[in-house]
mmCIF file of C-alpha atoms in Angstrom:
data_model
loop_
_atom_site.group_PDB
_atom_site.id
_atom_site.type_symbol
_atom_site.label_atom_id
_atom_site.label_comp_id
_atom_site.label_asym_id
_atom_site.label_seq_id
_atom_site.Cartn_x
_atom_site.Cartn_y
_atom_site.Cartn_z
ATOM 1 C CA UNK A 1 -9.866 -80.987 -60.589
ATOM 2 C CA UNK A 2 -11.879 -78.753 -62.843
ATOM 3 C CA UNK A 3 -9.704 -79.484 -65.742
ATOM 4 C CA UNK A 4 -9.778 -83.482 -65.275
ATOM 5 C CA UNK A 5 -13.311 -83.703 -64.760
ATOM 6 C CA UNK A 6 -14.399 -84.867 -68.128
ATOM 7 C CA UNK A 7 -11.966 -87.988 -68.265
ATOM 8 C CA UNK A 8 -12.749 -88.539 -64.918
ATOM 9 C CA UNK A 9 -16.842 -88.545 -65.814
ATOM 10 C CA UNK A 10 -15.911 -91.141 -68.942
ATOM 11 C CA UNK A 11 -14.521 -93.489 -66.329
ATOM 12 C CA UNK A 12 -17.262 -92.973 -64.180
ATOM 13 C CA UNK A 13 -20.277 -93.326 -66.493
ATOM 14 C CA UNK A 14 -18.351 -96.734 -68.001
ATOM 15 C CA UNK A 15 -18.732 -98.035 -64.448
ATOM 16 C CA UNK A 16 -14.470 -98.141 -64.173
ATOM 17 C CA UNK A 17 -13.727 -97.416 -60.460
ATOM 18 C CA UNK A 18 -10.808 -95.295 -60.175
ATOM 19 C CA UNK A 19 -8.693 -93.768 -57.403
ATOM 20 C CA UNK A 20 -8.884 -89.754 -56.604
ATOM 21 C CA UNK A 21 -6.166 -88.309 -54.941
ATOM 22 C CA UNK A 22 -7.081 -84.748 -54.040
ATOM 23 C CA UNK A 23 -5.133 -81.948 -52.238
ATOM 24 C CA UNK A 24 -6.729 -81.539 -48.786
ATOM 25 C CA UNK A 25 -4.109 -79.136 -47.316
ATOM 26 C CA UNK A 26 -0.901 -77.937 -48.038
ATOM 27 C CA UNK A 27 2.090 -75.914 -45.546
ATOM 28 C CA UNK A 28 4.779 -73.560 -47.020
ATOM 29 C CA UNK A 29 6.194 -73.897 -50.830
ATOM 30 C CA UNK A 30 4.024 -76.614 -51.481
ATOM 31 C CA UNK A 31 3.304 -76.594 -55.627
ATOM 32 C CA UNK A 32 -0.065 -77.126 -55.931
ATOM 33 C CA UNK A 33 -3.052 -75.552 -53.565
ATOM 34 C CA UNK A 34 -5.900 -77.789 -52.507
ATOM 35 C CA UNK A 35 -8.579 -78.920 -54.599
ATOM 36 C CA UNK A 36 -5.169 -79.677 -57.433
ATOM 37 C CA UNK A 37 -6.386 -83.440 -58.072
ATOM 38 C CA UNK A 38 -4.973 -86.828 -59.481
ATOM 39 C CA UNK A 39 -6.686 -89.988 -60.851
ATOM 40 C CA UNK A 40 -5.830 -93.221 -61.666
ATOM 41 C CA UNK A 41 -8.410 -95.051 -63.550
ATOM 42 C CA UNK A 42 -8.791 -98.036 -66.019
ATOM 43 C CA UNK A 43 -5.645 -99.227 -67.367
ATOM 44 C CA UNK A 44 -3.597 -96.916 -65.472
ATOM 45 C CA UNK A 45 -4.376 -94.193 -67.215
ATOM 46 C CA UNK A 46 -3.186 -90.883 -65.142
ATOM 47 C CA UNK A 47 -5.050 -87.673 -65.204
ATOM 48 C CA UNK A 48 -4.253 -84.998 -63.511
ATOM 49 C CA UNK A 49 -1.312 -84.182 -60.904
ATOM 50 C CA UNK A 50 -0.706 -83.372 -57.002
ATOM 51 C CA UNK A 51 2.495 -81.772 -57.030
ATOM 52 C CA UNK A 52 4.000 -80.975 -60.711
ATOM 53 C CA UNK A 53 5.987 -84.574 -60.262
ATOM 54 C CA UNK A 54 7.601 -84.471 -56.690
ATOM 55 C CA UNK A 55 5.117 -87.585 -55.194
ATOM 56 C CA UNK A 56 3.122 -88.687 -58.366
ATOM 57 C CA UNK A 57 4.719 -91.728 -58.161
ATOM 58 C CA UNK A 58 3.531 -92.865 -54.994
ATOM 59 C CA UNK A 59 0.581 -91.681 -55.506
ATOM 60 C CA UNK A 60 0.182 -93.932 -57.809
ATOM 61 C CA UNK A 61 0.644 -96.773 -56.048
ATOM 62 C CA UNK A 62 -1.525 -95.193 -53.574
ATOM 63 C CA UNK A 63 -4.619 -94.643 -55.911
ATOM 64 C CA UNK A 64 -4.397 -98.529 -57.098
ATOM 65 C CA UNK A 65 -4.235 -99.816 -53.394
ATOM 66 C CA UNK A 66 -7.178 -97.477 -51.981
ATOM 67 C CA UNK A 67 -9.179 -99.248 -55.364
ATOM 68 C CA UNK A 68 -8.184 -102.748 -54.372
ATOM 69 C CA UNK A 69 -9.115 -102.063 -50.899
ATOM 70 C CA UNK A 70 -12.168 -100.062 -51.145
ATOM 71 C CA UNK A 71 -10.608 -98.027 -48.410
ATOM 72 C CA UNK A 72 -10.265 -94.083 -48.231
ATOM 73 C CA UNK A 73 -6.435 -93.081 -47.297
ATOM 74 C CA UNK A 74 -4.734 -89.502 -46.167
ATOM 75 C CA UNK A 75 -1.781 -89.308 -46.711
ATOM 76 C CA UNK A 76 1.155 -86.551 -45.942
ATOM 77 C CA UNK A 77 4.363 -85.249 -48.022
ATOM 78 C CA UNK A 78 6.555 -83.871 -46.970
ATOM 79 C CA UNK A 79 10.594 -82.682 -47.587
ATOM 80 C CA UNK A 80 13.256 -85.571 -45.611
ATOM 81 C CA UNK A 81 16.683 -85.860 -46.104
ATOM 82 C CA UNK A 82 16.506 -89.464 -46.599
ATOM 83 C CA UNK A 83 13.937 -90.090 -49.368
ATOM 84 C CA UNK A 84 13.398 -86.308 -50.618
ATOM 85 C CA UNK A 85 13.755 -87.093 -54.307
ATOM 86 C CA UNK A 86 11.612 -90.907 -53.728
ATOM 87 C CA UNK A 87 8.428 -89.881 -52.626
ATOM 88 C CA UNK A 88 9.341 -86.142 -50.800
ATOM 89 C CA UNK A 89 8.635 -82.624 -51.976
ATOM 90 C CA UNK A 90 12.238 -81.274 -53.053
ATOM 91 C CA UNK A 91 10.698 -77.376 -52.548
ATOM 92 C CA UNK A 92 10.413 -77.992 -48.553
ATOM 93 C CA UNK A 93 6.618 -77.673 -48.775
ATOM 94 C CA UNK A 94 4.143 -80.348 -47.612
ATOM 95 C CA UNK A 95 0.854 -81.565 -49.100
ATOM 96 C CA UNK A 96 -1.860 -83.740 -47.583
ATOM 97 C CA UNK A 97 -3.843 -85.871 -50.197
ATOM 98 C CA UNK A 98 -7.199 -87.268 -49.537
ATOM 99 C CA UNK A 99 -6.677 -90.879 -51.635
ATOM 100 C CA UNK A 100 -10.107 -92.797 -52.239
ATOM 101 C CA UNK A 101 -12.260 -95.038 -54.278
ATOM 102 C CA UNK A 102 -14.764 -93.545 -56.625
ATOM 103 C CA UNK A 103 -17.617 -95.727 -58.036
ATOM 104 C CA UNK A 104 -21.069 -95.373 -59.177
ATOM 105 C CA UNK A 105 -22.258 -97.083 -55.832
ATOM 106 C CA UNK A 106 -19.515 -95.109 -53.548
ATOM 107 C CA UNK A 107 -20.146 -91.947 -54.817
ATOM 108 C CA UNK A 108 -23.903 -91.486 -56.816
ATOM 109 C CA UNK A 109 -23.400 -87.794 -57.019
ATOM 110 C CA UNK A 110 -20.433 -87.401 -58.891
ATOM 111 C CA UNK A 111 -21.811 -87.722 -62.620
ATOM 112 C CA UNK A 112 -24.447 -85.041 -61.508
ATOM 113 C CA UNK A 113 -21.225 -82.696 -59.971
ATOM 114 C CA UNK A 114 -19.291 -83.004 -63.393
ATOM 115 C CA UNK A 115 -22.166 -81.968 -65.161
ATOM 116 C CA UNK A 116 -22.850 -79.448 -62.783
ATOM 117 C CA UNK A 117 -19.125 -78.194 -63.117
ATOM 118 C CA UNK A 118 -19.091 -78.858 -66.992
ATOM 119 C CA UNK A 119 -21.991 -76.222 -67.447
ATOM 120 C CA UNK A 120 -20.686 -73.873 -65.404
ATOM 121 C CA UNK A 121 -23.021 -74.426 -62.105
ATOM 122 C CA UNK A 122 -22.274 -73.785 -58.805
ATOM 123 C CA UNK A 123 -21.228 -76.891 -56.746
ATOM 124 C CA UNK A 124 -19.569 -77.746 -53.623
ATOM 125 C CA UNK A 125 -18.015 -81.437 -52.760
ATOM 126 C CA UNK A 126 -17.594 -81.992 -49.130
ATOM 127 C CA UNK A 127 -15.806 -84.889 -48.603
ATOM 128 C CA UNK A 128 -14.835 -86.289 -44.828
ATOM 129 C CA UNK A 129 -10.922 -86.910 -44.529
ATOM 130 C CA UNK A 130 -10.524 -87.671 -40.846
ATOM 131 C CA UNK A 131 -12.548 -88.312 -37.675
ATOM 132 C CA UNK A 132 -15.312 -90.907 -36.382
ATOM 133 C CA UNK A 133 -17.638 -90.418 -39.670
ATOM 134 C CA UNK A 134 -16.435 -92.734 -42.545
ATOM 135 C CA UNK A 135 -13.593 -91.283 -44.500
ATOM 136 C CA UNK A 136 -14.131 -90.389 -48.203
ATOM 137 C CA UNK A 137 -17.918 -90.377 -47.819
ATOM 138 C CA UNK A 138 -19.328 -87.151 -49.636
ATOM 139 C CA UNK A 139 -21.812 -85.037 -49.765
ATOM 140 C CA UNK A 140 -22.780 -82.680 -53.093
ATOM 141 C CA UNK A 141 -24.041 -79.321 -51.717
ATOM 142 C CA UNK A 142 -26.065 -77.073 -54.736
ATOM 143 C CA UNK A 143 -27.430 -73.858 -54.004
ATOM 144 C CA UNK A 144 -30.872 -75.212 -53.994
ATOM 145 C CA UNK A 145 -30.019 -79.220 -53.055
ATOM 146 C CA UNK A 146 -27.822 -81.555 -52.001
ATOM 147 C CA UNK A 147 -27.115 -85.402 -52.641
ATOM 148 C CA UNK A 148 -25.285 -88.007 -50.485
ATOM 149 C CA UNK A 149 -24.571 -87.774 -46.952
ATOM 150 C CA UNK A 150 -21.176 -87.883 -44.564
ATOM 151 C CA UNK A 151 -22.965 -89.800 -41.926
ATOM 152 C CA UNK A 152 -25.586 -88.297 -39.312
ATOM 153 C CA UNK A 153 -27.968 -86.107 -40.024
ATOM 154 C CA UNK A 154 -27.128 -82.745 -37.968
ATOM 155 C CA UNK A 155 -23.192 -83.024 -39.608
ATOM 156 C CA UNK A 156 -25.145 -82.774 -42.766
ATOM 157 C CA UNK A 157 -27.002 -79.995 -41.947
ATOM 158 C CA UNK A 158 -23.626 -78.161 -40.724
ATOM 159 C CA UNK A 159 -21.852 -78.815 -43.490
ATOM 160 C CA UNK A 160 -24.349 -77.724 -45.916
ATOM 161 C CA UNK A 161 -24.942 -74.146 -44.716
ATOM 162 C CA UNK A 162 -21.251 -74.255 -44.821
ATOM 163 C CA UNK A 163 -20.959 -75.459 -48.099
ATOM 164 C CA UNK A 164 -22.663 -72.866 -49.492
ATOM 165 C CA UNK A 165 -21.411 -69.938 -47.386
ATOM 166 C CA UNK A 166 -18.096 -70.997 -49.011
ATOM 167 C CA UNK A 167 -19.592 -71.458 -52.821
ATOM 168 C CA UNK A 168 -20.833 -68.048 -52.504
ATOM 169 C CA UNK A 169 -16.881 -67.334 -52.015
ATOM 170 C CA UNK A 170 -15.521 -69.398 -53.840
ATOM 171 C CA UNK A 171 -13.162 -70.916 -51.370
ATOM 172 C CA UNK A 172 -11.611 -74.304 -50.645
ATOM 173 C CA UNK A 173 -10.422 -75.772 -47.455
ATOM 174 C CA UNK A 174 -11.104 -77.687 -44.144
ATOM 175 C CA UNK A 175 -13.598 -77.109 -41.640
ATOM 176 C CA UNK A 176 -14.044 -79.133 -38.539
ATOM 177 C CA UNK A 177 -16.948 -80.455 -36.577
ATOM 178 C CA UNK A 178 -18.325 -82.335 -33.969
ATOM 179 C CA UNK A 179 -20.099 -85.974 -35.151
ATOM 180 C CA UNK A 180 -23.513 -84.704 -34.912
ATOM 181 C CA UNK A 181 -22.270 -81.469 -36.718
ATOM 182 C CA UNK A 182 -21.866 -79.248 -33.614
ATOM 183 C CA UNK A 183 -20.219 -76.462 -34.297
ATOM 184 C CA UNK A 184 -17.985 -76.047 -31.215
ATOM 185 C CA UNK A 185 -15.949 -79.442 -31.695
ATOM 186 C CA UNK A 186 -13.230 -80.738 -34.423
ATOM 187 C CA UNK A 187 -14.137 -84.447 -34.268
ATOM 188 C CA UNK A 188 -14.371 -84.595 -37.777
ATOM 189 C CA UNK A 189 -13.094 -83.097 -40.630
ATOM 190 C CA UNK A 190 -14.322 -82.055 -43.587
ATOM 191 C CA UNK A 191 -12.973 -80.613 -46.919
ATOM 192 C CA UNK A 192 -15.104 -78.519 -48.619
ATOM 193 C CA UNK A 193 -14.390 -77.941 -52.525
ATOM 194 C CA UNK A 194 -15.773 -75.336 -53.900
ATOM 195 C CA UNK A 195 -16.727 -75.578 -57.889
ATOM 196 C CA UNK A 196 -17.766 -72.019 -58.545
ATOM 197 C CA UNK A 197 -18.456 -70.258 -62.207
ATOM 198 C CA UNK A 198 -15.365 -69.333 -63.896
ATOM 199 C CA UNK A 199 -14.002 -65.781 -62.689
ATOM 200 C CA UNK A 200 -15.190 -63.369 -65.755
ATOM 201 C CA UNK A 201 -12.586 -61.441 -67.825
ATOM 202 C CA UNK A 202 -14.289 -58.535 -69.678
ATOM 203 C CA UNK A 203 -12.357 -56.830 -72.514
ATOM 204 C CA UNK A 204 -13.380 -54.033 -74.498
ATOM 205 C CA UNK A 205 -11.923 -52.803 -77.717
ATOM 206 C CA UNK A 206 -11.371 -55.474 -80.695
ATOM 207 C CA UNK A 207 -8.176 -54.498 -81.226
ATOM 208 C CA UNK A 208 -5.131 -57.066 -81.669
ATOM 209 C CA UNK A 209 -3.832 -56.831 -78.221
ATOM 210 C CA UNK A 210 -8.021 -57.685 -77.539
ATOM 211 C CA UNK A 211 -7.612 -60.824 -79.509
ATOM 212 C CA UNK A 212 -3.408 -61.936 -77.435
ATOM 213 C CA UNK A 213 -5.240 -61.158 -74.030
ATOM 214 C CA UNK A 214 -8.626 -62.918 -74.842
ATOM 215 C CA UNK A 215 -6.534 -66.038 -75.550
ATOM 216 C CA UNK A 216 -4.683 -65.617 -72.239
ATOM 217 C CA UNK A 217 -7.427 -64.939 -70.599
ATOM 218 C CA UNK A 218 -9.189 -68.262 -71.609
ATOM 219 C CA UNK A 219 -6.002 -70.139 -70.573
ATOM 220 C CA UNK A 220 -5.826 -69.008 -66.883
ATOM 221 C CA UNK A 221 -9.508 -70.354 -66.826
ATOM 222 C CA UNK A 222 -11.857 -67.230 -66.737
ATOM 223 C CA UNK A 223 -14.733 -66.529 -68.920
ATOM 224 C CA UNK A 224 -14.045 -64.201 -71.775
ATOM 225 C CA UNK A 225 -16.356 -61.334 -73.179
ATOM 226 C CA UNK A 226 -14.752 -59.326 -75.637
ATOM 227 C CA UNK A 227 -17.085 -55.770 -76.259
ATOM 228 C CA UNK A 228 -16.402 -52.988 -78.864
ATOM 229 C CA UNK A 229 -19.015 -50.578 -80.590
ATOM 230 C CA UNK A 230 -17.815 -51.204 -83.936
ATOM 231 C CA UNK A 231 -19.297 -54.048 -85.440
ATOM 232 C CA UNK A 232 -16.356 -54.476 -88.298
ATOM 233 C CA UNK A 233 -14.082 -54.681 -85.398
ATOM 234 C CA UNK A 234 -15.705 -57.273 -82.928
ATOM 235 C CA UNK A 235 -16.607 -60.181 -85.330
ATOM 236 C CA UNK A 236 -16.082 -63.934 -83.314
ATOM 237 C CA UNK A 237 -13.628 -64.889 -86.535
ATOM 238 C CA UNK A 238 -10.720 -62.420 -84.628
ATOM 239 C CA UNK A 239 -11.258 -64.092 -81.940
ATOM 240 C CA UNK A 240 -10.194 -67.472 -79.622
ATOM 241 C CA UNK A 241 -13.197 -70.283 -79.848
ATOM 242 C CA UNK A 242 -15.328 -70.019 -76.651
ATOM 243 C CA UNK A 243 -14.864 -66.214 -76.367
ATOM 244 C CA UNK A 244 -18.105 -63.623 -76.411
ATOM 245 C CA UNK A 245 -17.653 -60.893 -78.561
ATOM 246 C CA UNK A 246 -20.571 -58.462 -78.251
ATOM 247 C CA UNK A 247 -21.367 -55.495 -80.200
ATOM 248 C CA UNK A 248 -22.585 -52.168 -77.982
ATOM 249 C CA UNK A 249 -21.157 -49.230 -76.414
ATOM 250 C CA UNK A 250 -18.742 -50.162 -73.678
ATOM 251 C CA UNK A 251 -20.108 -48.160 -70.864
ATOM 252 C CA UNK A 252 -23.773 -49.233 -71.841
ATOM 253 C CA UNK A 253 -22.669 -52.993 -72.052
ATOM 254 C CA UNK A 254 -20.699 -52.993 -68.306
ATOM 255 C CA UNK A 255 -23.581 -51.244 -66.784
ATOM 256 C CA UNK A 256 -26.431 -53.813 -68.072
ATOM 257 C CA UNK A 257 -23.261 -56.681 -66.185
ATOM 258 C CA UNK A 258 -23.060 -58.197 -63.640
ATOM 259 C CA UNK A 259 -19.223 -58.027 -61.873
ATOM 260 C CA UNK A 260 -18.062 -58.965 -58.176
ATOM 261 C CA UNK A 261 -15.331 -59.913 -56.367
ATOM 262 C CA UNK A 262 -12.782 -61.737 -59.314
ATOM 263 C CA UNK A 263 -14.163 -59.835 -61.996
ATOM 264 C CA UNK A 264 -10.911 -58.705 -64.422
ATOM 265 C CA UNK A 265 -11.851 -55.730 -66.852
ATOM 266 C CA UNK A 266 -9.423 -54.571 -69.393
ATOM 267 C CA UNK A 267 -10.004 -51.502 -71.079
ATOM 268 C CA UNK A 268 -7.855 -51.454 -74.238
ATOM 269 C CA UNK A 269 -9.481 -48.827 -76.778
ATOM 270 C CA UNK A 270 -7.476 -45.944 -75.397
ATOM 271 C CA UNK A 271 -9.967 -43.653 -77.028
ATOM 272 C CA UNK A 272 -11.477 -41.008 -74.625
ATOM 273 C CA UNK A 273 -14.757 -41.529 -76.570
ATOM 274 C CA UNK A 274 -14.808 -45.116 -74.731
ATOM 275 C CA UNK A 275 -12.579 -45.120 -72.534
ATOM 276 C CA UNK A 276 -13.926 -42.100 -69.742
ATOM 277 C CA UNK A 277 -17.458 -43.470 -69.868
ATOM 278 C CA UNK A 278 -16.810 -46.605 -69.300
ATOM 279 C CA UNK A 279 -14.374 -46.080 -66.460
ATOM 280 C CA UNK A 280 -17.036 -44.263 -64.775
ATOM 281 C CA UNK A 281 -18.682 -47.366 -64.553
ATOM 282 C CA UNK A 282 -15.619 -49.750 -63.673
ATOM 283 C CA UNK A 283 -14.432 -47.714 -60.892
ATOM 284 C CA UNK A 284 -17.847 -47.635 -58.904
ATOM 285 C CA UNK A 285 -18.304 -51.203 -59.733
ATOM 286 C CA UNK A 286 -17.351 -54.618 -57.761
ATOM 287 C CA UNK A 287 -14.139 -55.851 -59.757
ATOM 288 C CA UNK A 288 -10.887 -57.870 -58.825
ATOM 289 C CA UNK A 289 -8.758 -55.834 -61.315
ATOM 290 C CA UNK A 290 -9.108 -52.578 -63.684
ATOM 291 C CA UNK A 291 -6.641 -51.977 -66.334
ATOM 292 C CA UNK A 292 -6.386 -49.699 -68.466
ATOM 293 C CA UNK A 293 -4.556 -49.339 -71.512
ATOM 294 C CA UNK A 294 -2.404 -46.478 -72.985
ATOM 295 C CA UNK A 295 1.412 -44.156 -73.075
ATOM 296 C CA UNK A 296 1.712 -41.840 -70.191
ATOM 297 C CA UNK A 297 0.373 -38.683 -71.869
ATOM 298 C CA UNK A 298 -2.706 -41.038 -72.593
ATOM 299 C CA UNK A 299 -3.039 -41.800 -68.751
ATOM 300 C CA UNK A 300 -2.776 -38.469 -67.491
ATOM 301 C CA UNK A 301 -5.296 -37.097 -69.939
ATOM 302 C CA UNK A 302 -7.795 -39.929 -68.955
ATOM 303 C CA UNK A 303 -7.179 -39.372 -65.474
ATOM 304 C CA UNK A 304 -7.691 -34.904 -65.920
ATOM 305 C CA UNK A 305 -11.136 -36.573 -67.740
ATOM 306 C CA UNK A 306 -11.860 -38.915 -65.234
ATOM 307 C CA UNK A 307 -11.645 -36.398 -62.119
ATOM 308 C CA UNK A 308 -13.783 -33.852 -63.923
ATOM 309 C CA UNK A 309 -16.142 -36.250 -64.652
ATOM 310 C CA UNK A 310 -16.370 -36.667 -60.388
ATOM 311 C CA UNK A 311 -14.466 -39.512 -59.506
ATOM 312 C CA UNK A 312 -12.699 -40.195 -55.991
ATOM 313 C CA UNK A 313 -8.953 -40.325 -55.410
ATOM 314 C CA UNK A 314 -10.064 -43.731 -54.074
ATOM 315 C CA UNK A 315 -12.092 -44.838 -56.607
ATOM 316 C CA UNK A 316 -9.190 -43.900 -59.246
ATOM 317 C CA UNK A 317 -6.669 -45.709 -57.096
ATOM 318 C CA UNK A 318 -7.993 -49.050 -58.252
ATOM 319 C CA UNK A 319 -7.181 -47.757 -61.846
ATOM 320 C CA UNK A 320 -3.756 -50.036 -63.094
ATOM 321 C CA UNK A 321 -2.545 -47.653 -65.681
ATOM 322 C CA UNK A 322 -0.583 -47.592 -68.262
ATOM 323 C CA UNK A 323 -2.067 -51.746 -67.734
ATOM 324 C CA UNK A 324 0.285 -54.363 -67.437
ATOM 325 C CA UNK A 325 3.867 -55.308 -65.833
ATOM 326 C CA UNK A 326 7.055 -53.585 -67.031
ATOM 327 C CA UNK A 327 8.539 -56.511 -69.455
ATOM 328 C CA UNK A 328 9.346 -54.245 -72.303
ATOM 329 C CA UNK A 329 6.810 -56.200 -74.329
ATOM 330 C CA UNK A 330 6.386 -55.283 -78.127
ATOM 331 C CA UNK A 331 4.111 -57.481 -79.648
ATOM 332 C CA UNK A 332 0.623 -57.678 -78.959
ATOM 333 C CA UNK A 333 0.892 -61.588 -76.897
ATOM 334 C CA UNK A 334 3.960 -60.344 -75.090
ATOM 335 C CA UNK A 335 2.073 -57.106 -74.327
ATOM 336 C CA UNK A 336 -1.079 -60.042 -73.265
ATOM 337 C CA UNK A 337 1.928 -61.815 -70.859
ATOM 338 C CA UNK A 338 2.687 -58.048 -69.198
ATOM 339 C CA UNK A 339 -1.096 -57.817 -68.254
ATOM 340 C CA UNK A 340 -1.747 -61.445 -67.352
ATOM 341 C CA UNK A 341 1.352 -61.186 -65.209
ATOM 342 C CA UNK A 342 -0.067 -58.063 -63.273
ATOM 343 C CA UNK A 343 -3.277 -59.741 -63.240
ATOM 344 C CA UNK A 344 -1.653 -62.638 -61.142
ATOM 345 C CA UNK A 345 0.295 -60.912 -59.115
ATOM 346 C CA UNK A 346 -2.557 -58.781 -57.751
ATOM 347 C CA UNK A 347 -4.562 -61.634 -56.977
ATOM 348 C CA UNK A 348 -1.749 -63.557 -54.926
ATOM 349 C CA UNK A 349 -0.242 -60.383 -53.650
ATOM 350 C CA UNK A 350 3.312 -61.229 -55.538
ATOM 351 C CA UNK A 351 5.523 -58.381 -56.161
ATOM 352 C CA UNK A 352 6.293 -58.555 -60.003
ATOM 353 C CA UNK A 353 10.067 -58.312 -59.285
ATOM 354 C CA UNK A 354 12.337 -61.428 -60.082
ATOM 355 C CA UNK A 355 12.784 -64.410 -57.556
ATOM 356 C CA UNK A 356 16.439 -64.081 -58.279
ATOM 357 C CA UNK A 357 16.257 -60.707 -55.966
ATOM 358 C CA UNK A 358 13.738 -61.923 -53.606
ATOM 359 C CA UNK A 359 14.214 -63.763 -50.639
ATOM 360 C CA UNK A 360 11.922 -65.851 -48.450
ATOM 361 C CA UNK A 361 8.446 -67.849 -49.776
ATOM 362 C CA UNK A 362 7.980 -68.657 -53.016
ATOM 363 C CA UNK A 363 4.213 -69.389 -52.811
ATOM 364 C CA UNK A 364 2.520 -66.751 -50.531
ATOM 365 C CA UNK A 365 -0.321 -67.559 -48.298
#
């Protein structure tokens, strides 16, 4: 959704109602998780995509008929014998789409929500898909407001302590209620889509392999901050458009930053000078991933430095290093592809080995 949101907001500040087919839920190998979004708008223009091409089609057709009707729709994929490759998912998976009409007078909110989401603000959508309160009616849940409503007054209330509970997270799924918002019942449900900041990506050394893994950085969608102490390395011009490059002492930079949870630091100066102070800091800090970059002998030396210096066995078993998965990369973007790859598979939990020799799931839980 985040990444259609600007045609989207054209359409919807020209007044052209369109039809937005979100993911609500998915089951097994299903392609795309939820919040993965599809739009049909003036013209038949298509933005966006549900399932990588399995079930576009029909929902399509769906998106025009929920915008001739004025009617919200859910809808459910699955994989059948009989019509698989018609409007089935051909990797056994199933998806459930929330399909509705969005307008200026359906939905007032959702100009403020892509601008919200265009500047990098925290919103949630929380959007009813089934139950007594009227499907596809939304409510936009800021840290400090709200706009809209799903119905009755105490189901707002619910929803918005929940909505921000789950900003806070970052998370995106279903939670049920009662029609008054009681807690204790699944009358109605609700899917709650969570628009938080882009994950941050720090980097630090302006090297070349800086510059391959900024770029892929940007491309999987988190913020990038390049940092380096020497000012005729870390110039903007060696770098990707939209990436920070900041001047300062590593150690001194991550310790005046904020991290948490999905933070990804990548230390790639491989100079002890840098490198030991400023994994003093990572290591003790909140931080999804912590890479590090350097040959063997380079590791083990950091590591002698790093123990010395008083760090845990624990703390230093969040350290990846030497960073990055073994691809036999060379150049500094397929050395960028090694790291993004480790990057990915620690956040999903994947192994790193080939599907060819694995058996089971495809798309972990």
């Amino acid at each position: 959704m985040r990444e259609i949101l600007p045609v989207l907001d054209g359409w919807y500040a020209a007044g052209e109602p369109f039809g937005l087919a979100t993911v609500v839920a998915v089951s097994r190998s299903a392609p795309r998780g939820p919040g993965a979004a599809m739009a049909v708008g003036p013209g038949d223009e298509v933005a966006g995509s549900v399932s990588g091409g399995c079930v576009e089609g029909a929902v399509f057709e769906l998106a025009r008929e929920v915008v001739a009707s004025g009617e919200a729709r859910l809808e459910t994929f699955g994989y059948s014998d009989g019509d698989a490759f018609a409007v089935g998912l051909t990797c056994g998976g199933e998806i459930t789409l929330l399909v509705r009409p969005v307008t200026p007078g359906r939905d007032p909110a959702f100009g403020a929500v892509a601008r919200s989401v265009a500047a990098g603000g925290p919103v949630t959508v929380a959007t009813v898909t089934d139950g007594p309160a009227t499907r596809g009616a939304t409510l936009a849940v800021w840290p400090e407001r709200t706009s809209g409503t799903l119905g009755t007054e105490g189901l707002d209330a619910a929803v918005t302590a929940d909505a921000r509970g789950e900003l806070a997270l970052g998370a995106t799924g279903v939670r049920h209620y009662g029609p008054r918002g009681q807690r204790r019942e699944d009358a109605v449900s609700v899917f709650l889509h969570s628009f938080a900041p882009p994950p941050r990506m720090l980097v630090f050394g302006a090297i070349d392999y800086a510059a391959a893994v900024a770029r892929l950085g940007d491309f999987l969608g988190y913020r990038v901050t390049v940092c380096d102490a020497r000012p005729v390395f870390a110039t903007p011009k060696r770098f990707p458009e939209g990436v920070e490059v900041v001047v300062e002492w590593p150690h001194r930079y991550l310790r005046a930053t904020d991290t948490d949870g999905r933070t990804v630091i990548c230390v790639l100066t491989h100079d002890p000078k840098f490198d030991v102070p400023l994994l003093e800091v990572a290591l003790r800090r909140p931080a999804a991933y912590i890479g590090a970059m350097g040959s063997r002998r380079t590791h083990d030396d950091r590591r002698r430095r790093l123990v010395e210096a008083g760090l845990t066995e624990r703390e230093l078993s969040r350290l990846r290093s030497p960073v990055g998965l073994d691809l036999g990369a060379r150049t500094p973007e397929e050395v960028a592809v090694s790291v993004a790859a480790e990057i990915v598979a620690l956040r999903w939990g994947g192994s790193g080995a080939p599907l060819t020799v694995t058996s089971g799931a495809i798309h972990g839980r």
